[in-house]
Amino acid sequence: MELFHKNDIEKNLKEKGYEIIQPSSFGEISEKEIRDNFKKQDAFAILSFNLLGMQSYLEKVNIQLINSAFDYLKDDHSSETEFFRIKYNIYQKNISSKEAINRYNALLNNLEEQQFSWNGVKNKSRIVFLFSPFG
């Protein structure tokens, strides 16, 4: 699978003298290493990237990763988790638009003060267009 602009970006970086080190050169990571180092923020990053970015619009989400993230968050009953459950149900066409609106309104009425655990921003001076934190 070709990633959006991977080759263009790598070519430009190489032309500027940067060495590209592919992730595969570090070897395989074991399932245990993944489980031992997985954090709540990682689960929310997976959900944000898949359900709020272009992936859901293009129907290119990773269902297995989404389900793993929800499994990790099974005991998390925050508004953020519920928001993503609604988004996922919309994506899977398990609920109607009207039902989604009703759930969003119920969520809004019981919303505690909170920010997204992961918003994709590492550098606040840079805007990334493929990710919409407003879904």
PDB file of C-alpha atoms in Angstrom:
ATOM      1  CA  MET A   1       0.000   0.000   0.000  1.00  0.00           C
ATOM      2  CA  GLU A   2       1.378   3.380  -0.978  1.00  0.00           C
ATOM      3  CA  LEU A   3       1.226   6.014   1.733  1.00  0.00           C
ATOM      4  CA  PHE A   4       0.012   9.402   0.622  1.00  0.00           C
ATOM      5  CA  HIS A   5       3.212  11.388   0.018  1.00  0.00           C
ATOM      6  CA  LYS A   6       5.818   9.099   1.577  1.00  0.00           C
ATOM      7  CA  ASN A   7       8.032   8.833  -1.516  1.00  0.00           C
ATOM      8  CA  ASP A   8       7.912  12.580  -2.212  1.00  0.00           C
ATOM      9  CA  ILE A   9       8.764  13.424   1.382  1.00  0.00           C
ATOM     10  CA  GLU A  10      11.610  10.906   1.541  1.00  0.00           C
ATOM     11  CA  LYS A  11      13.018  12.098  -1.790  1.00  0.00           C
ATOM     12  CA  ASN A  12      13.017  15.726  -0.636  1.00  0.00           C
ATOM     13  CA  LEU A  13      14.636  14.844   2.674  1.00  0.00           C
ATOM     14  CA  LYS A  14      17.361  12.800   0.961  1.00  0.00           C
ATOM     15  CA  GLU A  15      18.054  15.697  -1.424  1.00  0.00           C
ATOM     16  CA  LYS A  16      18.570  17.927   1.642  1.00  0.00           C
ATOM     17  CA  GLY A  17      21.113  15.462   3.054  1.00  0.00           C
ATOM     18  CA  TYR A  18      18.920  13.625   5.564  1.00  0.00           C
ATOM     19  CA  GLU A  19      19.306   9.894   5.982  1.00  0.00           C
ATOM     20  CA  ILE A  20      16.034   7.967   5.930  1.00  0.00           C
ATOM     21  CA  ILE A  21      15.927   5.075   8.387  1.00  0.00           C
ATOM     22  CA  GLN A  22      12.987   2.802   7.753  1.00  0.00           C
ATOM     23  CA  PRO A  23      11.086   1.562  10.827  1.00  0.00           C
ATOM     24  CA  SER A  24      11.500  -2.012   9.602  1.00  0.00           C
ATOM     25  CA  SER A  25      15.265  -1.699  10.185  1.00  0.00           C
ATOM     26  CA  PHE A  26      14.645  -1.801  13.951  1.00  0.00           C
ATOM     27  CA  GLY A  27      13.222  -5.317  13.824  1.00  0.00           C
ATOM     28  CA  GLU A  28       9.923  -6.750  14.963  1.00  0.00           C
ATOM     29  CA  ILE A  29       8.226  -5.726  18.191  1.00  0.00           C
ATOM     30  CA  SER A  30       6.682  -8.507  20.223  1.00  0.00           C
ATOM     31  CA  GLU A  31       3.032  -8.525  21.286  1.00  0.00           C
ATOM     32  CA  LYS A  32       4.225  -8.437  24.904  1.00  0.00           C
ATOM     33  CA  GLU A  33       6.336  -5.320  24.251  1.00  0.00           C
ATOM     34  CA  ILE A  34       3.326  -3.634  22.667  1.00  0.00           C
ATOM     35  CA  ARG A  35       1.032  -4.561  25.576  1.00  0.00           C
ATOM     36  CA  ASP A  36       3.614  -3.541  28.187  1.00  0.00           C
ATOM     37  CA  ASN A  37       4.139  -0.117  26.614  1.00  0.00           C
ATOM     38  CA  PHE A  38       0.617   0.687  25.413  1.00  0.00           C
ATOM     39  CA  LYS A  39      -0.939   3.700  27.139  1.00  0.00           C
ATOM     40  CA  LYS A  40      -4.392   5.232  27.297  1.00  0.00           C
ATOM     41  CA  GLN A  41      -3.166   8.076  25.104  1.00  0.00           C
ATOM     42  CA  ASP A  42      -2.187   5.494  22.455  1.00  0.00           C
ATOM     43  CA  ALA A  43      -5.742   4.141  22.372  1.00  0.00           C
ATOM     44  CA  PHE A  44      -7.135   7.644  21.906  1.00  0.00           C
ATOM     45  CA  ALA A  45      -4.557   8.388  19.191  1.00  0.00           C
ATOM     46  CA  ILE A  46      -5.702   5.289  17.289  1.00  0.00           C
ATOM     47  CA  LEU A  47      -9.355   6.286  17.617  1.00  0.00           C
ATOM     48  CA  SER A  48      -8.686   9.921  16.677  1.00  0.00           C
ATOM     49  CA  PHE A  49      -6.594   9.077  13.640  1.00  0.00           C
ATOM     50  CA  ASN A  50      -9.021   6.459  12.333  1.00  0.00           C
ATOM     51  CA  LEU A  51     -12.361   8.073  13.167  1.00  0.00           C
ATOM     52  CA  LEU A  52     -11.680  11.814  12.902  1.00  0.00           C
ATOM     53  CA  GLY A  53      -9.171  11.912  10.066  1.00  0.00           C
ATOM     54  CA  MET A  54      -9.488  11.284   6.355  1.00  0.00           C
ATOM     55  CA  GLN A  55      -9.314   7.538   6.998  1.00  0.00           C
ATOM     56  CA  SER A  56     -12.988   7.268   7.935  1.00  0.00           C
ATOM     57  CA  TYR A  57     -14.036   9.499   5.044  1.00  0.00           C
ATOM     58  CA  LEU A  58     -12.039   7.332   2.615  1.00  0.00           C
ATOM     59  CA  GLU A  59     -13.169   4.145   4.400  1.00  0.00           C
ATOM     60  CA  LYS A  60      -9.549   3.207   5.112  1.00  0.00           C
ATOM     61  CA  VAL A  61      -9.805   2.676   8.866  1.00  0.00           C
ATOM     62  CA  ASN A  62      -8.074  -0.171  10.678  1.00  0.00           C
ATOM     63  CA  ILE A  63     -10.955  -2.030  12.344  1.00  0.00           C
ATOM     64  CA  GLN A  64      -8.618  -4.341  14.273  1.00  0.00           C
ATOM     65  CA  LEU A  65      -6.732  -1.401  15.782  1.00  0.00           C
ATOM     66  CA  ILE A  66      -9.965   0.424  16.608  1.00  0.00           C
ATOM     67  CA  ASN A  67     -11.356  -2.641  18.363  1.00  0.00           C
ATOM     68  CA  SER A  68      -8.077  -3.102  20.258  1.00  0.00           C
ATOM     69  CA  ALA A  69      -8.228   0.533  21.386  1.00  0.00           C
ATOM     70  CA  PHE A  70     -11.816   0.087  22.609  1.00  0.00           C
ATOM     71  CA  ASP A  71     -10.803  -3.142  24.392  1.00  0.00           C
ATOM     72  CA  TYR A  72      -8.058  -1.210  26.175  1.00  0.00           C
ATOM     73  CA  LEU A  73     -10.572   1.498  27.148  1.00  0.00           C
ATOM     74  CA  LYS A  74     -13.300  -0.938  28.259  1.00  0.00           C
ATOM     75  CA  ASP A  75     -13.262   0.434  31.833  1.00  0.00           C
ATOM     76  CA  ASP A  76     -13.014   4.075  30.724  1.00  0.00           C
ATOM     77  CA  HIS A  77     -16.440   5.705  30.856  1.00  0.00           C
ATOM     78  CA  SER A  78     -15.314   9.228  30.002  1.00  0.00           C
ATOM     79  CA  SER A  79     -17.138  11.517  27.615  1.00  0.00           C
ATOM     80  CA  GLU A  80     -14.220  11.151  25.248  1.00  0.00           C
ATOM     81  CA  THR A  81     -14.606   7.381  25.041  1.00  0.00           C
ATOM     82  CA  GLU A  82     -18.355   7.708  24.559  1.00  0.00           C
ATOM     83  CA  PHE A  83     -17.788  10.279  21.804  1.00  0.00           C
ATOM     84  CA  PHE A  84     -15.603   7.785  19.942  1.00  0.00           C
ATOM     85  CA  ARG A  85     -18.141   5.004  20.450  1.00  0.00           C
ATOM     86  CA  ILE A  86     -20.760   7.204  18.778  1.00  0.00           C
ATOM     87  CA  LYS A  87     -18.368   8.047  15.919  1.00  0.00           C
ATOM     88  CA  TYR A  88     -17.585   4.351  15.442  1.00  0.00           C
ATOM     89  CA  ASN A  89     -21.264   3.415  15.413  1.00  0.00           C
ATOM     90  CA  ILE A  90     -21.861   6.075  12.761  1.00  0.00           C
ATOM     91  CA  TYR A  91     -18.939   4.754  10.702  1.00  0.00           C
ATOM     92  CA  GLN A  92     -20.268   1.197  10.923  1.00  0.00           C
ATOM     93  CA  LYS A  93     -23.769   2.433  10.087  1.00  0.00           C
ATOM     94  CA  ASN A  94     -25.076   0.867  13.321  1.00  0.00           C
ATOM     95  CA  ILE A  95     -27.018   4.007  14.205  1.00  0.00           C
ATOM     96  CA  SER A  96     -28.952   6.596  12.217  1.00  0.00           C
ATOM     97  CA  SER A  97     -27.991  10.250  12.019  1.00  0.00           C
ATOM     98  CA  LYS A  98     -30.959  11.042  14.247  1.00  0.00           C
ATOM     99  CA  GLU A  99     -29.800   8.520  16.864  1.00  0.00           C
ATOM    100  CA  ALA A 100     -26.261   9.932  16.663  1.00  0.00           C
ATOM    101  CA  ILE A 101     -27.604  13.445  17.285  1.00  0.00           C
ATOM    102  CA  ASN A 102     -29.609  12.175  20.267  1.00  0.00           C
ATOM    103  CA  ARG A 103     -26.510  10.490  21.699  1.00  0.00           C
ATOM    104  CA  TYR A 104     -24.359  13.568  21.103  1.00  0.00           C
ATOM    105  CA  ASN A 105     -26.963  15.734  22.848  1.00  0.00           C
ATOM    106  CA  ALA A 106     -27.117  13.341  25.807  1.00  0.00           C
ATOM    107  CA  LEU A 107     -23.332  13.366  25.949  1.00  0.00           C
ATOM    108  CA  LEU A 108     -23.271  17.157  25.785  1.00  0.00           C
ATOM    109  CA  ASN A 109     -25.781  17.416  28.641  1.00  0.00           C
ATOM    110  CA  ASN A 110     -23.557  15.258  30.866  1.00  0.00           C
ATOM    111  CA  LEU A 111     -20.196  16.528  29.657  1.00  0.00           C
ATOM    112  CA  GLU A 112     -17.532  16.941  32.276  1.00  0.00           C
ATOM    113  CA  GLU A 113     -14.762  19.474  31.794  1.00  0.00           C
ATOM    114  CA  GLN A 114     -12.227  17.681  29.677  1.00  0.00           C
ATOM    115  CA  GLN A 115      -9.925  17.994  26.681  1.00  0.00           C
ATOM    116  CA  PHE A 116      -9.092  15.316  24.159  1.00  0.00           C
ATOM    117  CA  SER A 117      -6.366  13.015  25.431  1.00  0.00           C
ATOM    118  CA  TRP A 118      -4.708  13.078  22.011  1.00  0.00           C
ATOM    119  CA  ASN A 119      -5.170  15.795  19.424  1.00  0.00           C
ATOM    120  CA  GLY A 120      -2.357  14.996  17.014  1.00  0.00           C
ATOM    121  CA  VAL A 121      -0.512  18.227  17.734  1.00  0.00           C
ATOM    122  CA  LYS A 122       3.195  17.886  18.367  1.00  0.00           C
ATOM    123  CA  ASN A 123       4.189  21.234  16.939  1.00  0.00           C
ATOM    124  CA  LYS A 124       1.627  23.989  17.546  1.00  0.00           C
ATOM    125  CA  SER A 125       3.121  26.155  14.785  1.00  0.00           C
ATOM    126  CA  ARG A 126       2.313  23.519  12.140  1.00  0.00           C
ATOM    127  CA  ILE A 127      -1.102  22.682  10.693  1.00  0.00           C
ATOM    128  CA  VAL A 128      -1.806  19.192   9.373  1.00  0.00           C
ATOM    129  CA  PHE A 129      -4.714  19.176   6.940  1.00  0.00           C
ATOM    130  CA  LEU A 130      -5.472  15.437   6.874  1.00  0.00           C
ATOM    131  CA  PHE A 131      -6.568  15.415  10.506  1.00  0.00           C
ATOM    132  CA  SER A 132      -9.678  17.164  11.772  1.00  0.00           C
ATOM    133  CA  PRO A 133      -9.925  17.276  15.583  1.00  0.00           C
ATOM    134  CA  PHE A 134     -13.530  18.405  15.148  1.00  0.00           C
ATOM    135  CA  GLY A 135     -14.582  15.259  13.251  1.00  0.00           C
TER     136      GLY A 135
END
